[in-house]
Coordinates of C-alpha atoms in Angstrom, one line a residue:
X118 CA 22.4 46.2 23.0
X119 CA 21.2 48.8 20.6
X120 CA 18.0 50.7 21.5
X121 CA 16.3 51.0 18.2
X122 CA 13.0 49.4 18.9
X123 CA 10.4 49.0 21.6
X124 CA 11.3 45.4 22.3
X125 CA 14.9 46.3 22.8
X126 CA 14.0 49.2 25.0
X127 CA 11.6 47.0 27.0
X128 CA 14.3 44.4 27.5
X129 CA 17.0 46.9 28.7
X130 CA 14.5 48.9 30.8
X131 CA 13.4 45.8 32.6
X132 CA 17.1 44.9 33.2
X133 CA 17.7 48.3 34.8
X134 CA 14.5 48.3 36.9
X135 CA 15.0 44.8 38.2
X136 CA 18.6 45.5 39.0
X137 CA 17.6 48.5 41.1
X138 CA 14.8 46.5 42.7
X139 CA 17.0 43.5 43.6
X140 CA 20.0 45.5 44.6
X141 CA 22.2 43.8 42.1
X142 CA 25.6 45.1 41.2
X143 CA 25.1 45.4 37.4
X144 CA 27.8 47.7 36.0
X145 CA 26.9 49.6 32.8
X146 CA 29.6 50.9 30.4
X147 CA 30.6 54.5 31.0
X148 CA 29.8 57.3 28.5
X149 CA 33.4 57.1 27.1
X150 CA 33.8 53.4 26.7
X151 CA 30.3 52.2 25.6
X152 CA 29.8 51.6 21.9
X153 CA 26.8 50.1 20.1
X154 CA 28.4 47.7 17.6
X155 CA 25.8 45.0 17.2
X156 CA 22.1 45.1 16.8
X157 CA 19.6 42.5 17.9
X158 CA 16.4 42.2 15.9
X159 CA 13.0 42.3 17.6
X160 CA 12.3 38.6 16.8
X161 CA 15.5 37.5 18.6
X162 CA 14.7 39.8 21.5
X163 CA 11.2 38.2 21.8
X164 CA 12.9 34.8 21.9
X165 CA 15.3 36.0 24.7
X166 CA 12.3 37.4 26.7
X167 CA 10.4 34.1 26.2
X168 CA 13.3 32.1 27.5
X169 CA 14.0 34.2 30.5
X170 CA 10.3 34.8 31.4
X171 CA 8.6 31.5 30.4
X172 CA 5.6 32.1 32.7
X173 CA 4.8 35.5 31.1
X174 CA 4.9 37.3 34.4
X175 CA 6.5 40.4 32.7
X176 CA 9.4 40.5 35.2
X177 CA 12.7 38.8 35.7
X178 CA 14.1 36.9 38.6
X179 CA 17.8 37.2 39.5
X180 CA 18.7 34.2 37.4
X181 CA 16.5 35.4 34.6
X182 CA 18.3 38.7 34.6
X183 CA 21.7 37.2 34.2
X184 CA 20.4 34.7 31.7
X185 CA 18.9 37.4 29.5
X186 CA 22.0 39.5 29.5
X187 CA 24.1 36.5 28.6
X188 CA 21.7 35.5 25.8
X189 CA 21.8 39.0 24.4
X190 CA 25.6 38.8 24.2
X191 CA 25.2 35.4 22.4
X192 CA 22.8 37.0 19.9
X193 CA 25.2 39.9 19.3
X194 CA 27.8 37.3 18.4
X195 CA 25.5 35.9 15.8
X196 CA 24.8 32.6 17.5
X197 CA 21.4 31.0 18.0
X198 CA 19.5 32.1 21.1
X199 CA 19.1 28.9 23.1
X200 CA 19.4 28.2 26.8
X201 CA 21.9 25.4 26.1
X202 CA 24.2 27.9 24.4
X203 CA 25.1 29.0 28.0
X204 CA 26.1 25.6 29.2
X205 CA 29.6 26.0 27.8
X206 CA 30.1 29.0 30.2
X207 CA 29.1 27.0 33.3
X208 CA 32.6 27.1 34.8
X209 CA 33.6 30.5 33.3
X210 CA 32.3 34.0 33.2
X211 CA 29.1 34.5 31.2
X212 CA 29.4 36.6 28.0
X213 CA 28.7 40.3 28.4
X214 CA 26.5 42.2 26.0
X215 CA 27.3 45.5 24.4
X216 CA 24.9 48.0 26.0
X217 CA 24.1 51.5 24.9
X218 CA 25.4 54.5 26.9
X219 CA 23.8 55.6 30.1
X220 CA 22.5 58.7 28.3
X221 CA 20.8 56.6 25.6
X222 CA 19.3 54.3 28.2
X223 CA 17.9 57.4 30.0
X224 CA 16.4 58.8 26.8
X225 CA 14.8 55.4 26.0
X226 CA 13.2 55.3 29.5
X227 CA 11.7 58.7 28.9
X228 CA 10.4 57.7 25.5
X229 CA 8.8 54.5 26.9
X230 CA 7.2 56.6 29.7
X231 CA 5.7 59.0 27.1
X232 CA 4.1 56.0 25.2
X233 CA 2.7 54.6 28.4
X234 CA 1.6 57.9 29.8
X235 CA 0.6 60.1 26.8
X236 CA -1.1 62.7 29.0
X237 CA 2.2 63.5 30.7
X238 CA 4.8 65.7 29.1
X239 CA 7.8 63.6 29.9
X240 CA 10.4 66.0 28.8
X241 CA 13.5 66.9 30.7
X242 CA 14.7 70.5 31.0
X243 CA 17.4 70.3 28.3
X244 CA 14.8 69.1 25.8
X245 CA 12.6 72.0 26.6
X246 CA 15.4 74.4 26.3
X247 CA 16.4 73.0 22.9
X248 CA 12.9 73.8 21.5
X249 CA 13.7 77.5 21.2
X250 CA 15.4 80.4 22.9
X251 CA 14.1 84.0 22.6
X252 CA 15.4 87.3 23.7
X253 CA 13.4 90.5 24.4
X254 CA 15.5 93.7 24.3
X255 CA 14.3 97.2 25.0
X256 CA 14.8 99.7 22.2
X257 CA 16.7 102.6 23.8
X258 CA 14.6 105.4 22.4
X259 CA 10.8 105.6 22.7
X260 CA 8.9 105.5 19.5
X261 CA 6.0 107.6 18.1
X262 CA 5.5 111.2 17.0
X263 CA 2.9 112.4 19.4
X264 CA 2.2 109.6 21.8
X265 CA 5.5 107.9 22.8
X266 CA 5.6 104.2 23.4
X267 CA 8.1 101.5 24.3
X268 CA 9.2 98.9 21.7
X269 CA 11.1 95.7 22.1
X270 CA 13.3 93.7 19.8
X271 CA 12.2 90.1 19.9
X272 CA 14.6 87.5 18.6
X273 CA 13.9 83.8 18.1
X274 CA 16.7 81.3 17.7
X275 CA 14.5 78.6 16.2
X276 CA 12.8 80.9 13.8
X277 CA 16.0 82.8 13.0
X278 CA 14.0 86.0 13.3
X279 CA 14.3 89.5 14.7
X280 CA 11.2 91.7 14.9
X281 CA 10.0 94.8 16.8
X282 CA 7.0 94.5 19.1
X283 CA 5.0 96.8 21.3
X284 CA 3.4 95.8 24.6
X285 CA -0.1 95.7 22.9
X286 CA 1.3 93.1 20.5
X287 CA 2.0 90.9 23.4
X288 CA -1.5 91.6 24.7
X289 CA -3.0 90.4 21.4
X290 CA -0.9 87.2 21.5
X291 CA -2.0 86.5 25.0
X292 CA -5.7 87.0 24.3
X293 CA -5.6 84.9 21.2
X294 CA -4.0 82.0 23.0
X295 CA -6.5 82.3 25.8
X296 CA -9.3 82.0 23.3
X297 CA -7.8 79.0 21.4
X298 CA -6.6 77.1 24.5
X299 CA -9.2 77.7 27.3
X300 CA -8.3 74.4 29.0
X301 CA -4.6 75.1 29.2
X302 CA -2.6 77.2 31.7
X303 CA -1.5 80.2 29.6
X304 CA 1.1 82.3 31.4
X305 CA -0.1 85.8 32.2
X306 CA 1.7 88.8 30.8
X307 CA 2.8 91.7 33.1
X308 CA 0.5 94.6 33.6
X309 CA 0.4 97.9 31.7
X310 CA 1.2 101.2 33.4
X311 CA 0.9 104.8 32.3
X312 CA 4.0 106.9 32.9
X313 CA 6.0 103.9 33.9
X314 CA 9.4 104.3 35.5
X315 CA 12.6 102.8 34.0
X316 CA 12.6 100.2 36.8
X317 CA 9.0 99.1 36.0
X318 CA 9.8 99.0 32.3
X319 CA 12.9 96.7 32.9
X320 CA 10.9 94.4 35.2
X321 CA 8.2 94.2 32.5
X322 CA 10.8 93.4 29.8
X323 CA 12.0 90.5 31.9
X324 CA 8.4 89.3 32.5
X325 CA 7.6 89.5 28.8
X326 CA 10.7 87.4 28.0
X327 CA 9.6 84.7 30.6
X328 CA 6.2 84.8 29.0
X329 CA 7.6 84.1 25.6
X330 CA 10.0 81.4 26.8
X331 CA 7.1 79.5 28.4
X332 CA 5.2 79.7 25.1
X333 CA 7.9 78.7 22.7
X334 CA 9.0 75.8 24.9
X335 CA 5.5 74.4 25.2
X336 CA 5.0 71.3 23.0
X337 CA 1.6 72.4 21.9
X338 CA 1.5 76.2 22.0
X339 CA 4.9 76.5 20.3
X340 CA 3.5 74.9 17.1
X341 CA 0.5 77.2 16.8
X342 CA 0.5 79.5 13.8
X343 CA -0.2 82.6 15.9
X344 CA 3.1 82.1 17.8
X345 CA 5.0 81.7 14.5
X346 CA 3.5 84.8 13.1
X347 CA 4.2 86.8 16.3
X348 CA 7.9 85.8 16.1
X349 CA 8.3 86.4 12.3
X350 CA 5.9 89.0 11.0
X351 CA 7.5 92.4 10.3
X352 CA 5.9 95.8 10.1
X353 CA 3.6 97.8 12.4
X354 CA 0.3 97.0 14.2
X355 CA 1.1 93.3 14.3
X356 CA -1.2 92.8 17.3
X357 CA -4.2 94.2 15.4
X358 CA -3.3 92.1 12.3
X359 CA -3.2 89.0 14.4
X360 CA -6.5 89.7 16.0
X361 CA -8.1 90.2 12.5
X362 CA -6.6 86.9 11.3
X363 CA -7.6 84.9 14.4
X364 CA -11.0 86.5 15.1
X365 CA -13.3 84.3 17.2
X366 CA -11.0 81.2 16.9
X367 CA -12.4 77.8 17.8
X368 CA -10.7 76.2 20.8
X369 CA -8.5 73.2 20.3
X370 CA -11.2 70.7 21.3
X371 CA -14.0 72.1 19.2
X372 CA -15.7 69.7 16.9
X373 CA -18.1 70.5 14.1

């Protein structure tokens, strides 16, 4: 059963939920053997649901579960979805539908949950990781002619960029995000310290990387222009330039 629409997803999801709730021994195809070869249109799925849930309760009984699976198989074979189509199988095994892989079913469950609960993120860790990956590397030599300072090389996989940043550039990004998103939990950046030891500098580098990872893997913050500019803008005094561009920004829920 191909999961390419909400009705298909609803049907399969109810199968899975009801199976676990009734303790039924429904066996799904494994990752290696499952193949989606036939699609069932939404109209046919509605017919299947109507046949198996005539009272409109929104749930399936044990018999309704088996019936719906068998009718799905009948539909995949191109035959009409009618309860009498199953009578020929009374003394033999009911037809088995082609169901998507376990991974696809899991993804569909997540997508349905996001539609039902839009205020929840509903992303798994691998999805968050795939959004971007950044590295923060310490430049070996301190920069500056009179006043020496530490610089970092910031690389973004998603942006395909590599730029140099000072600690104050991170400060500017943090302050701008706080102004634009006062109702969100913006991760804090590590503190600044005069005459910092090498141990402190290394700990701060790791903390700055964690800060950026939380930003670039956030479904809202990662799309903000200030984040994109921070990861891609070359040259010096990037933090000051960002502050000039985003001076007194309106928060995300501000309405004129």
